[in-house]
Each structure stands twice: as C-alpha cells, then as structure tokens.
C-alpha cells in the first residue's frame, strides 16, 4: 500500500520565495505520504505574458528553489513532484521535476503540449514522457502536465512504458477535464493523480480562474479522493500499484493484449 498526496493551493504570481514557503508548510500536512504532487508552475504562478516575464523567475533544475525542495525530499524521505519554470541555457520550459530521496539528480519532464499563451512564453518540451522506477516504493511513476490530458497519446505512452501511477501537475482552466481524466485512468488501467491549483490570475487584460477539484483516480476511473474548487488542501489516497500490472479486467479481456496497433494511425 502506497500513500499519494496531491497538494492544492493558489501560487502567488512571480514570487518563488513566497510559494516555496507555502509549499514547505503544506509538506508538513503531507507528512504521511510516500509521494507528494504539487501543481503545475507551483513555484512561480501561471499566466505569463512574455518570455521575459518567465526568464525573470525561471530556474535551472539545480537552482535555489528546487535545491531547497530536493533537500526537503531527502530529509523527509518523500518523493516530490513539483511543477516549475525551468531555464536551460536560453530555453524556457514549463516543467515538472521528480525529486527522489537519495538522488542528487532529479528527473525532469518538459511539457509536451503547450496551452494558449504558454506557446508565446515557453519552448515546447523535448523530454518525451518519462517513467521512473522507484525501488524503495516498488512503483513506476510517470509524469504529464495539465493540457497533456487532452491528448490520449500522453497517458497511453506513459502506460505503455509501464507507468502505474501518473502524476499530473495542473493549472486547469476549463471543466471538461473532470469527464476525461478518470477515463485516462480507466482506459490505461493506471492510477492518476491530478494536483490542480486554485485562485485567480488577472494579467494582460484577461482573467483566468483555476477551479481546484484536485483528485486521485483509481485504475477503475473512480475518484479515491477529491478536493473542492477553492480550498487549500492536501489530499491523501492509498494505492496498490501492483493491481495495474496486468491490464486484464476480466478473464477474457486485456486492455493492452487486445490492442490492434496495425489498424491505428497516430
Ligand atoms: C493548462 O495546460 N495549464 C491548461
């Protein structure tokens, strides 16, 4: 049995120091979890209007904010998944880091499908969809970010690589995802943890409302826990990753063995 926490809060725009302090306080409430998942761009806020704005707060993976969280992962012996703005040479990515206790280097996923004004502010991700095996927890953890949910290929690619739990740091601004995320879990027979943010960002004459409702979905598509639209909270779910290792859902039917890729066009 593995305990997964999703953290829901409203990151402050352009203020990594304040967000780090909030995240550290919320980690105290997530103390019982083996894996803790924070929202997309949790360290910086979301609604950037230009690359210059991103560059002002983006950090490399070994920058001060992630380094502080890496030490926290080590001290707490927890795996942390953190959405952040990554600067790598001249490139800027909407990224998520997987910080592993006992590991100097973290795994980074750079968002594949950029949404709306992200296209003006970030470079498209070039990492593909990573799956990391964590021996101490005997789980295979995959990562995608927010808008990736609209592309069934993202979760399917992670599942085909063996992901048993998909972490999905998010800043969701529509409501359609509530119908679809459980389906991503069910159609791949994986657990799916959505850490969404709350709050409002008004920038460039536009207002984005982030509607929370973070959740952990079982491989059946049923929610194991769910937050409301506005609360700052840490949700905890117990999962059994070994249940996802066979894709059979009855004695004759198997989601992966029954695939007919020769008839698919991707
Ligand atoms: C989103 O990808 N943040 C909607």
CSV table of C-alpha atoms and ligand atoms in Angstrom, one decimal:
chain,number,residue,atom,x,y,z
A,1,UNK,CA,0.0,0.0,0.0
A,2,UNK,CA,1.4,3.3,-1.1
A,3,UNK,CA,0.2,6.8,0.1
A,4,UNK,CA,0.0,9.5,-2.5
A,5,UNK,CA,-0.7,13.2,-1.7
A,6,UNK,CA,-1.9,15.9,-4.0
A,7,UNK,CA,-1.4,19.4,-2.9
A,8,UNK,CA,-3.9,22.1,-3.9
A,9,UNK,CA,-3.2,25.8,-3.3
A,10,UNK,CA,-3.0,29.2,-5.1
A,11,UNK,CA,0.6,30.0,-6.1
A,12,UNK,CA,1.4,33.7,-6.0
A,13,UNK,CA,2.4,35.1,-9.4
A,14,UNK,CA,6.1,35.9,-9.8
A,15,UNK,CA,7.0,35.1,-6.2
A,16,UNK,CA,9.1,31.9,-5.9
A,17,UNK,CA,10.2,32.7,-2.3
A,18,UNK,CA,6.6,33.1,-1.1
A,19,UNK,CA,5.5,29.9,-3.0
A,20,UNK,CA,8.4,27.9,-1.6
A,21,UNK,CA,7.3,28.9,2.0
A,22,UNK,CA,3.7,27.9,1.3
A,23,UNK,CA,4.9,24.6,-0.2
A,24,UNK,CA,7.1,23.8,2.8
A,25,UNK,CA,4.2,24.5,5.1
A,26,UNK,CA,1.9,22.2,3.1
A,27,UNK,CA,4.5,19.5,3.1
A,28,UNK,CA,4.0,19.3,6.9
A,29,UNK,CA,0.4,18.4,6.2
A,30,UNK,CA,1.5,15.7,3.7
A,31,UNK,CA,3.9,14.1,6.1
A,32,UNK,CA,2.1,10.7,5.9
A,33,UNK,CA,2.6,10.4,2.1
A,34,UNK,CA,5.3,8.5,0.2
A,35,UNK,CA,4.8,10.6,-2.9
A,36,UNK,CA,3.7,14.3,-2.9
A,37,UNK,CA,2.5,16.0,-6.0
A,38,UNK,CA,2.3,19.8,-6.4
A,39,UNK,CA,0.5,21.8,-9.2
A,40,UNK,CA,1.9,23.0,-12.5
A,41,UNK,CA,4.2,26.1,-12.2
A,42,UNK,CA,3.7,25.8,-8.4
A,43,UNK,CA,6.9,27.9,-7.7
A,44,UNK,CA,6.1,30.8,-10.0
A,45,UNK,CA,2.4,31.2,-10.8
A,46,UNK,CA,0.9,30.7,-14.3
A,47,UNK,CA,-0.3,33.4,-16.5
A,48,UNK,CA,2.9,34.8,-18.1
A,49,UNK,CA,2.5,37.2,-20.9
A,50,UNK,CA,6.1,37.1,-22.4
A,51,UNK,CA,9.3,35.1,-22.4
A,52,UNK,CA,10.9,38.0,-20.5
A,53,UNK,CA,8.5,37.5,-17.6
A,54,UNK,CA,9.2,33.8,-17.5
A,55,UNK,CA,13.0,34.4,-17.7
A,56,UNK,CA,12.8,36.7,-14.6
A,57,UNK,CA,11.7,33.8,-12.4
A,58,UNK,CA,12.7,30.6,-14.2
A,59,UNK,CA,15.5,28.5,-12.6
A,60,UNK,CA,17.7,25.6,-13.7
A,61,UNK,CA,17.0,22.3,-12.1
A,62,UNK,CA,19.8,22.9,-9.6
A,63,UNK,CA,18.6,26.4,-8.8
A,64,UNK,CA,17.8,27.6,-5.3
A,65,UNK,CA,14.1,26.7,-5.1
A,66,UNK,CA,14.4,23.2,-6.4
A,67,UNK,CA,17.6,22.6,-4.5
A,68,UNK,CA,15.7,23.5,-1.3
A,69,UNK,CA,12.9,21.1,-2.2
A,70,UNK,CA,15.4,18.4,-3.1
A,71,UNK,CA,16.9,18.7,0.4
A,72,UNK,CA,13.4,18.5,1.8
A,73,UNK,CA,12.7,15.3,-0.2
A,74,UNK,CA,15.9,13.9,1.3
A,75,UNK,CA,15.1,14.9,4.9
A,76,UNK,CA,11.5,13.7,4.7
A,77,UNK,CA,12.3,10.6,2.7
A,78,UNK,CA,9.5,11.5,0.3
A,79,UNK,CA,9.3,11.7,-3.5
A,80,UNK,CA,8.2,15.1,-4.6
A,81,UNK,CA,6.8,16.1,-8.0
A,82,UNK,CA,7.0,19.8,-8.5
A,83,UNK,CA,5.8,22.0,-11.4
A,84,UNK,CA,8.3,24.8,-12.0
A,85,UNK,CA,9.5,27.2,-14.8
A,86,UNK,CA,12.8,25.7,-16.0
A,87,UNK,CA,15.6,27.7,-17.6
A,88,UNK,CA,18.1,25.6,-19.5
A,89,UNK,CA,20.6,27.7,-21.5
A,90,UNK,CA,18.5,30.1,-23.5
A,91,UNK,CA,15.4,27.8,-23.3
A,92,UNK,CA,12.4,28.1,-21.0
A,93,UNK,CA,10.3,25.1,-20.2
A,94,UNK,CA,7.0,24.6,-18.3
A,95,UNK,CA,8.4,21.6,-16.4
A,96,UNK,CA,7.9,19.2,-13.6
A,97,UNK,CA,10.7,17.8,-11.5
A,98,UNK,CA,10.6,14.4,-9.8
A,99,UNK,CA,12.8,14.8,-6.7
A,100,UNK,CA,13.9,11.4,-5.2
A,101,UNK,CA,15.4,11.0,-1.8
A,102,UNK,CA,19.0,9.8,-2.0
A,103,UNK,CA,19.4,11.1,-5.6
A,104,UNK,CA,21.5,14.1,-6.5
A,105,UNK,CA,19.9,14.4,-9.9
A,106,UNK,CA,16.2,14.8,-10.4
A,107,UNK,CA,14.1,13.6,-13.4
A,108,UNK,CA,12.6,16.5,-15.4
A,109,UNK,CA,9.6,16.4,-17.7
A,110,UNK,CA,9.2,19.3,-20.0
A,111,UNK,CA,5.5,19.9,-21.0
A,112,UNK,CA,4.9,18.5,-24.5
A,113,UNK,CA,1.6,20.2,-25.4
A,114,UNK,CA,1.8,23.9,-24.6
A,115,UNK,CA,-1.6,25.6,-23.9
A,116,UNK,CA,-2.8,29.1,-25.1
A,117,UNK,CA,-0.3,31.9,-24.2
A,118,UNK,CA,2.3,29.3,-22.9
A,119,UNK,CA,3.0,29.0,-26.7
A,120,UNK,CA,4.3,32.6,-26.6
A,121,UNK,CA,6.3,32.2,-23.4
A,122,UNK,CA,7.9,28.7,-23.3
A,123,UNK,CA,9.7,26.3,-25.6
A,124,UNK,CA,7.9,23.1,-26.4
A,125,UNK,CA,9.1,20.2,-24.2
A,126,UNK,CA,11.8,17.9,-25.6
A,127,UNK,CA,12.0,15.1,-23.0
A,128,UNK,CA,9.2,12.8,-24.1
A,129,UNK,CA,7.1,11.3,-21.3
A,130,UNK,CA,9.3,9.9,-18.5
A,131,UNK,CA,8.6,6.9,-16.4
A,132,UNK,CA,10.8,6.4,-13.3
A,133,UNK,CA,11.0,3.2,-11.3
A,134,UNK,CA,11.4,3.9,-7.6
A,135,UNK,CA,12.8,0.7,-6.0
A,136,UNK,CA,12.2,1.8,-2.4
A,137,UNK,CA,8.4,2.1,-3.2
A,138,UNK,CA,8.3,-0.5,-5.9
A,139,UNK,CA,6.3,1.8,-8.2
A,140,UNK,CA,6.7,3.1,-11.7
A,141,UNK,CA,5.8,6.8,-11.7
A,142,UNK,CA,5.0,8.7,-15.0
A,143,UNK,CA,4.5,12.4,-15.4
A,144,UNK,CA,2.4,14.6,-17.7
A,145,UNK,CA,1.3,18.2,-17.2
A,146,UNK,CA,-2.2,19.6,-17.4
A,147,UNK,CA,-3.2,20.2,-21.1
A,148,UNK,CA,-1.5,16.9,-21.9
A,149,UNK,CA,-4.8,15.3,-20.7
A,150,UNK,CA,-6.5,16.4,-24.0
A,151,UNK,CA,-4.1,14.1,-25.9
A,152,UNK,CA,-4.8,10.4,-25.1
A,153,UNK,CA,-1.4,9.6,-26.5
A,154,UNK,CA,0.3,11.2,-23.5
A,155,UNK,CA,-1.2,8.9,-20.8
A,156,UNK,CA,-1.1,5.9,-23.2
A,157,UNK,CA,2.6,6.5,-23.9
A,158,UNK,CA,3.3,6.5,-20.2
A,159,UNK,CA,1.2,3.4,-19.6
A,160,UNK,CA,2.8,1.5,-22.4
A,161,UNK,CA,6.2,2.3,-20.8
A,162,UNK,CA,4.9,0.7,-17.6
A,163,UNK,CA,3.7,3.7,-15.6
A,164,UNK,CA,1.5,2.5,-12.7
A,165,UNK,CA,0.8,6.0,-11.3
A,166,UNK,CA,0.6,9.1,-13.5
A,167,UNK,CA,1.3,12.4,-11.7
A,168,UNK,CA,-0.4,15.3,-13.5
A,169,UNK,CA,0.6,18.7,-12.0
A,170,UNK,CA,-2.1,21.1,-13.4
A,171,UNK,CA,-3.4,24.6,-13.7
A,172,UNK,CA,-6.7,23.7,-15.3
A,173,UNK,CA,-9.0,26.5,-16.5
A,174,UNK,CA,-11.8,24.6,-18.1
A,175,UNK,CA,-14.1,21.9,-16.7
A,176,UNK,CA,-14.0,19.2,-19.4
A,177,UNK,CA,-11.1,17.5,-17.7
A,178,UNK,CA,-13.3,16.3,-15.0
A,179,UNK,CA,-15.0,14.0,-17.5
A,180,UNK,CA,-11.8,12.9,-19.2
A,181,UNK,CA,-9.1,12.4,-16.5
A,182,UNK,CA,-11.0,9.4,-15.0
A,183,UNK,CA,-11.2,7.9,-18.5
A,184,UNK,CA,-7.4,8.3,-18.9
A,185,UNK,CA,-7.1,6.2,-15.7
A,186,UNK,CA,-9.6,3.6,-16.8
A,187,UNK,CA,-8.5,3.2,-20.4
A,188,UNK,CA,-4.9,2.6,-19.3
A,189,UNK,CA,-5.6,0.8,-16.0
A,190,UNK,CA,-3.4,3.2,-14.1
A,191,UNK,CA,-3.7,5.4,-11.1
A,192,UNK,CA,-3.9,9.1,-12.0
A,193,UNK,CA,-3.2,11.9,-9.5
A,194,UNK,CA,-4.2,15.4,-10.6
A,195,UNK,CA,-2.8,18.2,-8.4
A,196,UNK,CA,-4.7,21.3,-9.6
A,197,UNK,CA,-4.4,24.9,-8.3
A,198,UNK,CA,-7.0,27.4,-7.1
A,199,UNK,CA,-7.2,31.1,-7.3
A,200,UNK,CA,-7.5,33.8,-10.0
A,201,UNK,CA,-4.8,35.5,-12.1
A,202,UNK,CA,-5.7,38.7,-13.9
A,203,UNK,CA,-3.0,39.7,-16.4
A,204,UNK,CA,-2.8,41.4,-19.8
A,205,UNK,CA,-6.5,42.3,-19.6
A,206,UNK,CA,-7.5,38.6,-19.1
A,207,UNK,CA,-8.7,36.8,-16.1
A,208,UNK,CA,-8.0,33.1,-15.5
A,209,UNK,CA,-9.9,31.2,-12.8
A,210,UNK,CA,-8.4,28.0,-11.6
A,211,UNK,CA,-11.0,25.6,-10.2
A,212,UNK,CA,-9.2,23.2,-7.9
A,213,UNK,CA,-11.1,19.8,-7.6
A,214,UNK,CA,-7.7,18.0,-7.4
A,215,UNK,CA,-8.2,14.3,-7.2
A,216,UNK,CA,-6.6,10.9,-7.2
A,217,UNK,CA,-8.4,8.4,-9.6
A,218,UNK,CA,-8.1,4.6,-9.2
A,219,UNK,CA,-7.4,2.5,-12.2
A,220,UNK,CA,-11.2,1.9,-12.5
A,221,UNK,CA,-11.7,5.6,-13.0
A,222,UNK,CA,-13.3,6.1,-9.6
A,223,UNK,CA,-12.1,9.0,-7.5
A,224,UNK,CA,-10.3,7.9,-4.3
A,225,UNK,CA,-10.3,11.5,-3.0
A,226,UNK,CA,-11.4,14.9,-4.4
A,227,UNK,CA,-10.9,18.5,-3.2
A,228,UNK,CA,-13.5,21.3,-3.7
A,229,UNK,CA,-13.0,24.2,-6.0
A,230,UNK,CA,-11.5,26.7,-3.7
A,231,UNK,CA,-9.8,25.1,-0.7
A,232,UNK,CA,-6.1,25.0,0.0
A,233,UNK,CA,-5.6,21.4,1.0
A,234,UNK,CA,-3.6,18.2,0.9
A,235,UNK,CA,-5.5,15.1,-0.2
A,236,UNK,CA,-4.2,11.6,0.7
A,237,UNK,CA,-5.0,8.4,-1.2
A,238,UNK,CA,-3.9,4.8,-0.7
A,239,UNK,CA,-3.0,3.0,-3.9
A,240,UNK,CA,-1.9,-0.6,-4.8
A,241,UNK,CA,0.4,-0.2,-7.9
A,242,UNK,CA,0.7,-4.0,-8.4
A,243,UNK,CA,-3.0,-4.0,-9.3
A,244,UNK,CA,-2.2,-2.1,-12.5
A,245,UNK,CA,0.5,-4.6,-13.7
A,246,UNK,CA,-2.0,-6.8,-15.5
A,247,UNK,CA,-4.2,-4.9,-18.0
A,248,UNK,CA,-6.8,-7.7,-17.8
A,249,UNK,CA,-10.2,-6.5,-16.4
A,250,UNK,CA,-11.9,-9.9,-16.7
A,251,UNK,CA,-10.8,-13.4,-17.6
A,252,UNK,CA,-11.0,-12.8,-21.4
A,253,UNK,CA,-10.3,-9.1,-21.9
A,254,UNK,CA,-7.0,-7.3,-21.6
A,255,UNK,CA,-6.6,-3.6,-22.5
A,256,UNK,CA,-3.1,-4.0,-23.9
A,257,UNK,CA,-3.1,-7.5,-25.3
A,258,UNK,CA,-6.4,-6.7,-27.1
A,259,UNK,CA,-4.9,-3.7,-28.9
A,260,UNK,CA,-4.7,-3.7,-32.7
A,261,UNK,CA,-1.9,-1.2,-33.4
A,262,UNK,CA,-1.7,-2.4,-37.1
A,263,UNK,CA,-5.0,-0.6,-37.6
A,264,UNK,CA,-4.2,2.6,-35.7
A,265,UNK,CA,-2.9,5.9,-37.3
A,266,UNK,CA,-1.1,8.2,-34.9
B,1,LIG,C1,-3.1,24.2,-18.9
B,1,LIG,O1,-2.4,23.4,-19.6
B,1,LIG,N1,-2.5,24.8,-17.9
B,1,LIG,C2,-4.5,24.4,-19.1
